[in-house]
Amino acid sequence: MKKKLLFYLFLSAYFQAKASETDSTKHSQLKIVKFLTGHKYLTSPFVFYMPETSWVIGGGVKRFFNGGGEGDSLTRVSNTAVFLQYSLNNQIMFEHNYQIFTNKEKYYIVGYYGFSRFPVLFYGVGAEAKPENEEAITYDLIRFDNLTYRKIAKHTFAGLGWRYFNMYNVRGKVNGILENGNNVLGRIGSVVSGLNASLQFDNRDNVLTTSKGSFLQLEYSAHERWMGSTQSFHRWQLDARKFLMPFSHRKDVLAFQGYAYLTNGNVPFHELGLLGGDMIMRGYYVGSKRDKSLLAFQTEYRWQVLNRWGVVGFGGLGWVNEQVKDMSMSNILPSYGAGLRFKINRKENVNVRVDYGFGNGQQNLYFFIAEAF
């Protein structure tokens, strides 16, 4: 096991964490980060190193604005972010993501598009996903995912959109599990293209750092050959969240989330349910367990210690299997950890979060803007 070296001059969050997430029990990495803040912009140039990428340089900008105009208290704050990063191994990632509320929230637009060529760790699919199978794989990925919602009742939205993911130039270890895996669909590349439909209830007070309210989203996607997909499959997602402030004299928050990701058909390996990452089951390397069905339940207590500083404790339980009926207490996966919060923008109530999570022999460190859920 290698000793992990971390030296942070300043905290960075959202822009570099997508690509730099790595198993902290095995990999060394050095990051030098600087934060520049403005009234409604967060700008973050960064430099970091990890074995899969060599040296990486990049930067990003995150903007906050009110789509209903200044002084509109009926419209929640919108946000959009753009970032670009490049490594000495000719690896690159570009992404533009957005959450936009129009005037009085008549419409709500959410999604992202981008391109990436970055390594990820692959452990196999289903029961074959084991730590000893770990190998680094790289692929080019063009990504587009958008949903446009229309308000149909108070706090309730119905949306339609399109998903398009083109994965090509897939490269793995010679004679590795990706190359030889008979159940790994998409190992030579795939195109995912199809219609998205969603129903959403959302009365949260803030989409990035929620203190109270509820969120419920049911999403269905159909991907067929006549839509442009190389494989035909369907996917369902259910995301349910509840936020409470248990003490009237404090700003502490108790948060709960239940999440289900279910697929059937011929599902490419990068479209399977992926356990781990910065949002679902922190502590696990994202995709260390992957299969057609994923269930997760997590809770978090956010303790406001000082005016701008907070401490968080979180825990979760997750299951990954081919079918929901095969999930049981014997294959449960635990997740737990703690973190720090710093309110980087008091006007918009936006936090920088630093989390350290543990799960079944794995552990990971996360730096982001906004909460995990």
CSV table of N, CA and C in Angstrom, one decimal, residues 251 304-310 343 346 351:
chain,number,residue,atom,x,y,z
A,251,LYS,N,-29.1,25.9,13.1
A,251,LYS,CA,-29.1,25.8,11.6
A,251,LYS,C,-28.7,24.4,11.1
A,304,GLN,N,-23.9,22.8,12.1
A,304,GLN,CA,-23.4,24.2,11.8
A,304,GLN,C,-22.6,24.6,13.1
A,305,VAL,N,-21.3,24.6,13.1
A,305,VAL,CA,-20.5,24.8,14.2
A,305,VAL,C,-20.3,26.3,14.4
A,306,LEU,N,-19.9,27.0,13.4
A,306,LEU,CA,-19.7,28.5,13.4
A,306,LEU,C,-20.5,29.1,12.3
A,307,ASN,N,-20.4,30.4,12.1
A,307,ASN,CA,-21.2,31.1,11.1
A,307,ASN,C,-21.0,30.6,9.7
A,308,ARG,N,-19.7,30.2,9.4
A,308,ARG,CA,-19.4,29.8,8.0
A,308,ARG,C,-18.8,28.4,8.0
A,309,TRP,N,-18.6,27.8,9.2
A,309,TRP,CA,-18.0,26.4,9.2
A,309,TRP,C,-19.0,25.4,9.8
A,310,GLY,N,-18.9,24.2,9.2
A,310,GLY,CA,-19.8,23.1,9.6
A,310,GLY,C,-19.1,21.8,9.6
A,343,LYS,N,-18.7,27.9,4.1
A,343,LYS,CA,-19.6,28.7,3.3
A,343,LYS,C,-18.8,29.6,2.4
A,346,ARG,N,-21.9,33.4,1.0
A,346,ARG,CA,-23.0,33.5,2.0
A,346,ARG,C,-24.3,34.0,1.4
A,351,ASN,N,-21.8,26.0,-0.1
A,351,ASN,CA,-20.7,25.4,0.7
A,351,ASN,C,-19.6,24.8,-0.2
